[in-house]
Coordinates of N, CA and C in Angstrom, one line a residue:
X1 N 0.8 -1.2 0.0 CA 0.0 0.0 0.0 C 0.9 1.2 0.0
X2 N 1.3 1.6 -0.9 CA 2.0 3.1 -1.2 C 1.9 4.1 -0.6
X3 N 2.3 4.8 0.8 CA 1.7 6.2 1.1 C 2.6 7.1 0.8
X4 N 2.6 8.1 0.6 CA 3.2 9.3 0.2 C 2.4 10.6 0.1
X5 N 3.3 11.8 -0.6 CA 2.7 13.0 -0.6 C 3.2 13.5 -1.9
X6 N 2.2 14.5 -2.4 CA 2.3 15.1 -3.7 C 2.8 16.1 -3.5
X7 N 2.9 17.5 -4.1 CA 3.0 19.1 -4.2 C 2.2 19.2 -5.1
X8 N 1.0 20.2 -5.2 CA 0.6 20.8 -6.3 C 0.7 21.9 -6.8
X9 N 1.1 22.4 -7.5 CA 1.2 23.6 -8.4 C 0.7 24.2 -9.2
X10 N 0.4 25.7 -9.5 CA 0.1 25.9 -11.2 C 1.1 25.4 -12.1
X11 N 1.0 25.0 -13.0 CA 1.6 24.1 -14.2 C 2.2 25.5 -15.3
X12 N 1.3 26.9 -15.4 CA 2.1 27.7 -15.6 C 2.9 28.5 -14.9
X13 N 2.7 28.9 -13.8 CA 3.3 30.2 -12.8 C 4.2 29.6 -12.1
X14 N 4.1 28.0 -11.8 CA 4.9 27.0 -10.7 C 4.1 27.7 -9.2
X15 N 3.2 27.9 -8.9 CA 2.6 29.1 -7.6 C 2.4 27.4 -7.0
X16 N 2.6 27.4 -5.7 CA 2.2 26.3 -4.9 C 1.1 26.6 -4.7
X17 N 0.7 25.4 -4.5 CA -0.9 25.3 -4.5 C -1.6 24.5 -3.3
X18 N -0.9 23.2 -3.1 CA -1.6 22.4 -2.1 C -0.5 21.3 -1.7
X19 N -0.6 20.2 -1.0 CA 0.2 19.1 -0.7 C -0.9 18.2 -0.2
X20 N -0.8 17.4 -1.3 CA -1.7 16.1 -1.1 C -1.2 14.5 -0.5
X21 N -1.2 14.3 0.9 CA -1.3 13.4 1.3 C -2.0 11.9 1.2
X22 N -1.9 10.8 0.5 CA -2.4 10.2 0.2 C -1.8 8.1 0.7
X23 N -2.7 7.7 0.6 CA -2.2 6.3 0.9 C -3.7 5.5 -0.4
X24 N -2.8 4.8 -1.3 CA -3.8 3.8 -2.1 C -3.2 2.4 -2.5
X25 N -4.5 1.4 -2.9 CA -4.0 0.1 -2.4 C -5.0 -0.5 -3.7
X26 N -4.2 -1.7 -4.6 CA -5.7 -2.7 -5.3 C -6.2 -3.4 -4.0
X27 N -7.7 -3.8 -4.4 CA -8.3 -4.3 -3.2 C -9.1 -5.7 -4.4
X28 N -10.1 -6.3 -3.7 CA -10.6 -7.5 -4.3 C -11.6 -7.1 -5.3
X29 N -11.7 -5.5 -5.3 CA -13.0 -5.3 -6.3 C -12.2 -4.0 -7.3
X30 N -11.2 -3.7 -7.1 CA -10.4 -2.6 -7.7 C -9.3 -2.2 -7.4
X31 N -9.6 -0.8 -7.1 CA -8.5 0.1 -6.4 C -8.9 1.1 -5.7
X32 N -8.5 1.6 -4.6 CA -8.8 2.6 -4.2 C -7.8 3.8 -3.7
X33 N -8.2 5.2 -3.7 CA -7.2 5.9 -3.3 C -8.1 7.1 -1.9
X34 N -7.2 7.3 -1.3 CA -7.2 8.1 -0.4 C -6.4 9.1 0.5
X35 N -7.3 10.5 0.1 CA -5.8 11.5 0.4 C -6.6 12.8 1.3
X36 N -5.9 13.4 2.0 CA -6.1 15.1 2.5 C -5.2 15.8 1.7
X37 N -5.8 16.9 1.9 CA -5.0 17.8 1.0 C -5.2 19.3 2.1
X38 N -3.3 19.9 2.0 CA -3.4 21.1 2.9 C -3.1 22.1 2.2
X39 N -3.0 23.1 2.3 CA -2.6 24.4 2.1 C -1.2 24.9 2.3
X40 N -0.1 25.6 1.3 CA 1.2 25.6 1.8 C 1.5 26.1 2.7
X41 N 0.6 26.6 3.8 CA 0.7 27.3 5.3 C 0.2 26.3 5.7
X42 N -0.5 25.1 5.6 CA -0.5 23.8 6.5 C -2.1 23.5 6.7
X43 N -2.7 24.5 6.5 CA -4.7 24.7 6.8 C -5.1 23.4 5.7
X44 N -5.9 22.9 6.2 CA -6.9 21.5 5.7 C -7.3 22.5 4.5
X45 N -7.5 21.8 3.7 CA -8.1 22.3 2.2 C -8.8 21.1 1.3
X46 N -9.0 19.9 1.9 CA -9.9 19.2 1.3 C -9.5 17.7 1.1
X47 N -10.5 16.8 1.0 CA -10.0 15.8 0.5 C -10.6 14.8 0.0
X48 N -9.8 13.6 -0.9 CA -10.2 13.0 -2.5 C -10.3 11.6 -1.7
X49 N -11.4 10.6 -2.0 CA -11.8 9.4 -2.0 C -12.1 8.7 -3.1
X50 N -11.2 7.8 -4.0 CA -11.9 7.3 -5.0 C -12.0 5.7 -5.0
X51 N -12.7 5.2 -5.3 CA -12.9 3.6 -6.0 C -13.0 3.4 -6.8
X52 N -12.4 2.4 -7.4 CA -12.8 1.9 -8.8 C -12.9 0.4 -8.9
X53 N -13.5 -0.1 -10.0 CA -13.8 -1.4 -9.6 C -12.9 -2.2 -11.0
X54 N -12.7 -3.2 -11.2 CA -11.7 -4.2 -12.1 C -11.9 -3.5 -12.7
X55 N -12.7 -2.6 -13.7 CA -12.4 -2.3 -15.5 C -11.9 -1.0 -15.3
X56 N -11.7 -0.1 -14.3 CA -11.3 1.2 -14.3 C -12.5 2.3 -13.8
X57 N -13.8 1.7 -13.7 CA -14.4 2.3 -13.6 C -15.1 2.8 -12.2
X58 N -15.0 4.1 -12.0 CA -15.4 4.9 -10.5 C -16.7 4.5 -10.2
X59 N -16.6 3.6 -9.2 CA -17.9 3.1 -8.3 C -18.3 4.2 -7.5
X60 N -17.5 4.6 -6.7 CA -17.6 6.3 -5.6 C -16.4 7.1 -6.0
X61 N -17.2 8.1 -6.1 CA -16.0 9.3 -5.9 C -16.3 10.6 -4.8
X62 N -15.4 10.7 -3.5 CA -16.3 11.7 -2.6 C -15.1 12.3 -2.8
X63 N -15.4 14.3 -3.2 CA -14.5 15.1 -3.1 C -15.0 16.3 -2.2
X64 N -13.9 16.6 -1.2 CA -14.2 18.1 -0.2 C -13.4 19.1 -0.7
X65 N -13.7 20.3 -1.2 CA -13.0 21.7 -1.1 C -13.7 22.5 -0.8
X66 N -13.1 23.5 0.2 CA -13.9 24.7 0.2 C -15.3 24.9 1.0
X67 N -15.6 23.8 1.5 CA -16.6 23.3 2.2 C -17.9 22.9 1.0
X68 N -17.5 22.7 -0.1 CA -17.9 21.8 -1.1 C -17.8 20.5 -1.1
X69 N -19.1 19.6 -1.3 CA -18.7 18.0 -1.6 C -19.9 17.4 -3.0
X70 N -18.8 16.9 -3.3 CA -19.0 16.3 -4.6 C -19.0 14.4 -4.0
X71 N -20.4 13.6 -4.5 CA -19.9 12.5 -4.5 C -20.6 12.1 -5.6
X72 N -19.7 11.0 -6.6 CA -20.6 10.6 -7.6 C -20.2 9.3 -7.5
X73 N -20.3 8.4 -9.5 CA -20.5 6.9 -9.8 C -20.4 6.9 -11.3
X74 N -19.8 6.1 -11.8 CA -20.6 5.6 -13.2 C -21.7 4.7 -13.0
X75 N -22.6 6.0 -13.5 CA -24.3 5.3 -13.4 C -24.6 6.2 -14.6
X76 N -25.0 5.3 -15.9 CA -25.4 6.0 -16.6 C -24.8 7.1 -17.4
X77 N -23.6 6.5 -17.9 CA -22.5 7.5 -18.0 C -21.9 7.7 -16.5
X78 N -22.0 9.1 -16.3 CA -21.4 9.3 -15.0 C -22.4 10.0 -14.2
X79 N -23.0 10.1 -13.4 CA -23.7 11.0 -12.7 C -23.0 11.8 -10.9
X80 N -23.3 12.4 -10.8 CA -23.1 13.2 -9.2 C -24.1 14.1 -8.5
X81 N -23.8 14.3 -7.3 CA -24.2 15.3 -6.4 C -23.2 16.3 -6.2
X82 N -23.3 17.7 -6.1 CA -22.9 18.5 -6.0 C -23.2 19.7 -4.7
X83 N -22.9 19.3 -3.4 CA -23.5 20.3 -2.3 C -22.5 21.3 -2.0
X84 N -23.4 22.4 -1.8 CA -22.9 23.6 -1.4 C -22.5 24.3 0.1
X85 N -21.5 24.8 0.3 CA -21.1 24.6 2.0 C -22.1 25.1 3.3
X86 N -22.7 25.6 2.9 CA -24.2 25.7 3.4 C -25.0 24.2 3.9
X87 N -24.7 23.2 2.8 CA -25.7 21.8 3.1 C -26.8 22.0 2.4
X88 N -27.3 23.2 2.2 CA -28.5 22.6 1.9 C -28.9 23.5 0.1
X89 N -28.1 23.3 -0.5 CA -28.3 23.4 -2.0 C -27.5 22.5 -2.6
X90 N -28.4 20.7 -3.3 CA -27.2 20.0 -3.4 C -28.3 19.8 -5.1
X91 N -27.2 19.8 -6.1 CA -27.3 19.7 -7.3 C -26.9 18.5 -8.1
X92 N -28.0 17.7 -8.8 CA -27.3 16.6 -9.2 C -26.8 16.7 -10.7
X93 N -26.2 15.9 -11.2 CA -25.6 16.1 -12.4 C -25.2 14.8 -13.0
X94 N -25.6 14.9 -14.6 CA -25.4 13.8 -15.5 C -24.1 13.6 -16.8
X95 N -23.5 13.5 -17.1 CA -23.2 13.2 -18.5 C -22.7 12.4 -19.2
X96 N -23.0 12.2 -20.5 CA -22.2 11.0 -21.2 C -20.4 10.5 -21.3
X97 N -20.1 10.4 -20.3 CA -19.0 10.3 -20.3 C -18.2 8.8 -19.2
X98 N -17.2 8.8 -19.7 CA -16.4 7.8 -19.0 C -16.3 7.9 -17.3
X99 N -16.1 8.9 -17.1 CA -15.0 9.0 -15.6 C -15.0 9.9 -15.5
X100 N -14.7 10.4 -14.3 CA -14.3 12.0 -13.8 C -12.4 12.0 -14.0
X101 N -12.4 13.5 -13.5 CA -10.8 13.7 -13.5 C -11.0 15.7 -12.6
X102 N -10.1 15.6 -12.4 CA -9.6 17.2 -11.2 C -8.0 17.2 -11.1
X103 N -7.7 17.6 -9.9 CA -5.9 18.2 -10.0 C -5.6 17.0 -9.1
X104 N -6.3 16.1 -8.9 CA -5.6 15.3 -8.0 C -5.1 14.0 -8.7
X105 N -3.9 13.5 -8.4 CA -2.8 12.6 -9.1 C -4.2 11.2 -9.3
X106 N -4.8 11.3 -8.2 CA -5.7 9.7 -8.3 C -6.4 9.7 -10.0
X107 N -6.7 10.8 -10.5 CA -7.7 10.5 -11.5 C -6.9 10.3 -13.0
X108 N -5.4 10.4 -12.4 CA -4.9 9.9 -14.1 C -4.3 8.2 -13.8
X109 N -4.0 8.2 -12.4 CA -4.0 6.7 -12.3 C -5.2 6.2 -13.1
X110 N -6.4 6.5 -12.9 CA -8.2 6.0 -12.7 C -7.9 6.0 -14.4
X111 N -7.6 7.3 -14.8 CA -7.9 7.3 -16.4 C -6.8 5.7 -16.8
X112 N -6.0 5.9 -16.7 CA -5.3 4.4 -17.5 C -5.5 3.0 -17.1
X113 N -6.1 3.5 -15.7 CA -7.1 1.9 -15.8 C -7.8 1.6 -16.2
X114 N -8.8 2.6 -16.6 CA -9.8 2.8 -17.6 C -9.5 2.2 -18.9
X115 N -8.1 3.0 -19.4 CA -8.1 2.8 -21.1 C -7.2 1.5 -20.9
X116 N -6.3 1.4 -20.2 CA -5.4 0.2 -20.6 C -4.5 0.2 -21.9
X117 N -4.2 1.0 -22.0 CA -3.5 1.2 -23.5 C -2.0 0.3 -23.3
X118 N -1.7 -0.3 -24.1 CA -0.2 -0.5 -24.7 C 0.2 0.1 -25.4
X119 N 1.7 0.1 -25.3 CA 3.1 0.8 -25.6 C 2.9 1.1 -27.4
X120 N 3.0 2.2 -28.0 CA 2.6 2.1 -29.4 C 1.9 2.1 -30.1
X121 N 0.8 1.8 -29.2 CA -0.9 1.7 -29.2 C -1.5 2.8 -30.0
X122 N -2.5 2.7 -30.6 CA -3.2 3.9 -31.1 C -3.8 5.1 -30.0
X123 N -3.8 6.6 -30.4 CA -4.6 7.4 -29.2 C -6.1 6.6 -28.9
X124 N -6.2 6.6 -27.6 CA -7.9 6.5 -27.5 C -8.4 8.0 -27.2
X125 N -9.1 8.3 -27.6 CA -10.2 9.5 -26.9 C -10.9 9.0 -25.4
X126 N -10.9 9.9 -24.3 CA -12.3 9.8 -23.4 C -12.7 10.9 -23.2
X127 N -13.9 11.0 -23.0 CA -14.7 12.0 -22.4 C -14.6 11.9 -21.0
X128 N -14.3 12.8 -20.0 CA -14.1 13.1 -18.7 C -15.3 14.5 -18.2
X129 N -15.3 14.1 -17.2 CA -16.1 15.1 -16.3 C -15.0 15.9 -15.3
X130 N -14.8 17.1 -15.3 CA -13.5 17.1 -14.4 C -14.4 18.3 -13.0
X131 N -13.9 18.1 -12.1 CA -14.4 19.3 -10.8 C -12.6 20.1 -10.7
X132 N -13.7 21.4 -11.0 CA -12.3 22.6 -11.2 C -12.2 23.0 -9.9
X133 N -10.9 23.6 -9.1 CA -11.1 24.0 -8.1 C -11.4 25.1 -8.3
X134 N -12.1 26.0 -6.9 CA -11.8 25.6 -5.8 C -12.9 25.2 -5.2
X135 N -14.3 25.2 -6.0 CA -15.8 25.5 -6.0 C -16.3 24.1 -6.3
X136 N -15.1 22.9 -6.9 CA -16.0 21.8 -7.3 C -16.5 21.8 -8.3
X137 N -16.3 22.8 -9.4 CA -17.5 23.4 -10.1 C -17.2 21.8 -11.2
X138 N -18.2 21.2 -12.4 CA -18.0 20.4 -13.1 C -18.0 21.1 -14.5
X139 N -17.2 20.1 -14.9 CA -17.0 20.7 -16.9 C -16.5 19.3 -17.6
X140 N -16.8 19.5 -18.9 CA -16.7 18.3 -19.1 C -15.8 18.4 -20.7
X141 N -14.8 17.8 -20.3 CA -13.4 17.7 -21.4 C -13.3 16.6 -22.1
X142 N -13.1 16.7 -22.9 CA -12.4 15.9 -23.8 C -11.0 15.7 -24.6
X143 N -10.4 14.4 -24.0 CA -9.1 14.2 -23.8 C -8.3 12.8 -24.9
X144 N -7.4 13.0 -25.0 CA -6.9 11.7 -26.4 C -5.2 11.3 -25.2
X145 N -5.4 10.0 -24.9 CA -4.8 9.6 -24.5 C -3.4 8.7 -25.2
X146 N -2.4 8.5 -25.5 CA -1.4 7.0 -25.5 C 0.1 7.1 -25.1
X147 N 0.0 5.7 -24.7 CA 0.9 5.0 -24.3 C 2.4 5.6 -24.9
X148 N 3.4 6.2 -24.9 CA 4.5 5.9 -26.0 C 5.6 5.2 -25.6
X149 N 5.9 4.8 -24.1 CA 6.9 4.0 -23.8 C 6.8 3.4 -22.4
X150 N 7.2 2.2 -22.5 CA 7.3 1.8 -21.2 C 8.3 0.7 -20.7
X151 N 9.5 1.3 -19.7 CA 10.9 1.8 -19.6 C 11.1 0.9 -18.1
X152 N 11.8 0.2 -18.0 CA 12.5 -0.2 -16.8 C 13.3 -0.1 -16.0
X153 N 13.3 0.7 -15.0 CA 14.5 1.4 -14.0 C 14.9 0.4 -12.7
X154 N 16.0 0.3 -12.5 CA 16.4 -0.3 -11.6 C 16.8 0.7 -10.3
X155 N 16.1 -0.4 -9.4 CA 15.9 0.8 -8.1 C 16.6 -0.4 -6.8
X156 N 16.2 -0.1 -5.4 CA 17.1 -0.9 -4.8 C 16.2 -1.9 -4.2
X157 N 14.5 -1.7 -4.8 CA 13.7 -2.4 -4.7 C 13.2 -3.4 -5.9
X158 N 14.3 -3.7 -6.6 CA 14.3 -4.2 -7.9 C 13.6 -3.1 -9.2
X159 N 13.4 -4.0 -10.5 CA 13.0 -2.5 -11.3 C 11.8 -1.9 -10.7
X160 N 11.6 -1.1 -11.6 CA 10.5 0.0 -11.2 C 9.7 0.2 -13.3
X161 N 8.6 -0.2 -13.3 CA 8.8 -0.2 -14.6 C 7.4 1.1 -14.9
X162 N 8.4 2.2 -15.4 CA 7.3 3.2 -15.6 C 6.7 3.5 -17.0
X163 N 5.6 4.3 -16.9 CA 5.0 4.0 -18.3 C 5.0 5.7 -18.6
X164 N 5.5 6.3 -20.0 CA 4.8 7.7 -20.6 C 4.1 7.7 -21.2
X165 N 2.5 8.6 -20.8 CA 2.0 9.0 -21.5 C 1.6 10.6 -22.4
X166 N 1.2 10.3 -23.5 CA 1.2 11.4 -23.8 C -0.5 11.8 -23.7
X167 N -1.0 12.5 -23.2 CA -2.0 13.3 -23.3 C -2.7 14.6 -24.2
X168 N -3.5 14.4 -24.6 CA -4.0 15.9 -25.6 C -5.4 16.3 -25.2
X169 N -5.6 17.7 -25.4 CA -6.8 18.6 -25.1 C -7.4 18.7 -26.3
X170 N -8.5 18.1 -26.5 CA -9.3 18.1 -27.8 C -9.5 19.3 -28.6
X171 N -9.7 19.8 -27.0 CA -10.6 21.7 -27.5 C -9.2 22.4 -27.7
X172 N -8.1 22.0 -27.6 CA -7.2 23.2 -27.6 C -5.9 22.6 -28.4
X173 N -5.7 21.6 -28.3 CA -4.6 20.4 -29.1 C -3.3 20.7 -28.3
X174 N -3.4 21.1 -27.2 CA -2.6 21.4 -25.9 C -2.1 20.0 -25.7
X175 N -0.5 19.5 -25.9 CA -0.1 17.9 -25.1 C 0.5 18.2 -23.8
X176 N 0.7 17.1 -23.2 CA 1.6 16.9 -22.1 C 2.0 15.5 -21.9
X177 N 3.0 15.6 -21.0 CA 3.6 13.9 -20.9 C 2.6 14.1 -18.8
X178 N 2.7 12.8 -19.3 CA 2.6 12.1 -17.6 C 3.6 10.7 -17.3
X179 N 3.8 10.6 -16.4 CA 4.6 9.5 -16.0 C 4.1 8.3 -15.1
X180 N 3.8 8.0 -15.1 CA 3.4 6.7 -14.2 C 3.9 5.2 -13.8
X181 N 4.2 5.4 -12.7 CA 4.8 3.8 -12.5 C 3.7 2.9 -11.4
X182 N 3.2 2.2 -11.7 CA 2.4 1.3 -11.4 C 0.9 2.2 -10.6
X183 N 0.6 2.4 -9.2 CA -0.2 3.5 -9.4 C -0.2 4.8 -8.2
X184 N 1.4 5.0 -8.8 CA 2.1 6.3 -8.5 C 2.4 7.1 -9.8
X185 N 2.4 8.6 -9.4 CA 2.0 9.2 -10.6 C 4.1 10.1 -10.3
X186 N 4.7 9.8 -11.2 CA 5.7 9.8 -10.5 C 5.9 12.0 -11.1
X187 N 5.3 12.0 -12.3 CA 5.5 13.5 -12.7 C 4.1 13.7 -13.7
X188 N 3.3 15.0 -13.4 CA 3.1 15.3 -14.0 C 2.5 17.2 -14.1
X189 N 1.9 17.5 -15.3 CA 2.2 18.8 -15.1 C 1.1 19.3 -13.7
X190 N 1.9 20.4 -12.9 CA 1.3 20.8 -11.6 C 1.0 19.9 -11.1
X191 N 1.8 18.4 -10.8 CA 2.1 17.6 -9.9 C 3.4 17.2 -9.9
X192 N 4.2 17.0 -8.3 CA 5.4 16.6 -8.3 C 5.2 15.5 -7.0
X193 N 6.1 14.3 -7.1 CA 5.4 13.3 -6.4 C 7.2 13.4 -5.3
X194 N 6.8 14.0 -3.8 CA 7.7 14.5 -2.6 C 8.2 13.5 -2.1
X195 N 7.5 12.6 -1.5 CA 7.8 11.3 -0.7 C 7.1 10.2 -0.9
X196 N 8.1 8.9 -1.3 CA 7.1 8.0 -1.0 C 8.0 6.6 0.1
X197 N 6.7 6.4 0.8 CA 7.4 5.2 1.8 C 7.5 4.0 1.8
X198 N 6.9 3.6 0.5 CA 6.9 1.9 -0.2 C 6.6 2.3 -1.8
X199 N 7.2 1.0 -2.1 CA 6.8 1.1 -4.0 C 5.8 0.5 -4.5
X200 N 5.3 1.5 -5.2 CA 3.9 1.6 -6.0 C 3.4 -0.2 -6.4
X201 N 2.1 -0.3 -6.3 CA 1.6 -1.7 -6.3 C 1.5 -1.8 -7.5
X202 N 1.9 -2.8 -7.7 CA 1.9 -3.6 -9.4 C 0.6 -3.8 -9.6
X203 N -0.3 -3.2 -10.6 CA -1.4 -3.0 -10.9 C -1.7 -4.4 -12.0
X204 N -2.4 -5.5 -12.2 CA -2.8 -5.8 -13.5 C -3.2 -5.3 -14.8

């Protein structure tokens, strides 16, 4: 069970942003991840619960910011609840889409369990639901995923075998690399992965 901590950043400004504490583990029905998240003066700022079950796909997703919570499912595409810090204005919401995704490292693990792609593989497209901070708010993206290498490092815990992906923004043809080794997210943009205290779980 991998615990560690992220740093989050703007991806353009480098401005810190958060530090996401997390510990995630495969379980008999998926994977799950679980994290807090502080503020770079140390104040609670929220935190990410996800599940997923064998195909990639989010059974629960409960997210806190701001005194916002979001919990949804793939039900029907994807559906959610959306309550406001008050409690009592909660909004539900539908769309045709795969999965969710936000700034938290769990949802690009989530996305490649989802797609499964191999090394050289063709792009897949998914449609994503993403919650923007800091309001939770939802939008819904569209993203082209693939595989382009996957690289074996020797570490002192035997290899480490990590995978690059390249990602694209449909609406904007904006790429990025991500890095992933099993389901630690070892770089990606406005994530840097700080500490970790065991190595990442070999995922099927």
């Amino acid at each position: 069970m991998p615990r560690g901590r992220y740093s989050l950043h703007d991806p353009h400004d480098h401005t810190p942003l958060a530090e996401e504490h997390f510990h995630c583990a495969p379980g008999p029905s998926g994977w799950r991840y679980v994290s807090q998240l502080t503020t770079p003066s140390g104040d609670h700022r929220g935190s990410v619960d996800l599940a997923l079950d064998e195909l990639g796909r989010p059974i629960r997703l409960e997210l806190h910011a701001a005194g916002w919570q979001v919990r949804g499912a793939a039900l029907d595409g994807v559906t959610w609840v959306r309550t406001d810090p008050t409690g009592t204005d909660a909004a539900e919401g539908n769309a045709r889409a795969h999965a969710f995704t936000g700034t938290s490292p769990a949802f690009l693990i989530a996305t490649t369990r989802l797609l499964r792609l191999t090394p050289s593989g063709p792009a897949t497209r998914v449609r994503l639901v993403a919650f923007t901070d800091p309001v939770l708010a939802p939008r819904t993206v569209d993203q082209s995923w693939a595989l382009l290498k996957r690289e074996a490092h020797g570490t002192d815990n035997g290899p480490l075998t990590v995978d690059e992906y390249q990602v694209t923004a449909m609406d904007t043809g904006e790429q990025h690399l991500v890095h992933i080794a099993g389901d630690v997210v070892l770089a990606a943009p406005g994530i840097e992965l700080e500490d970790l205290d065991s190595p990442p779980s070999v995922l099927p």
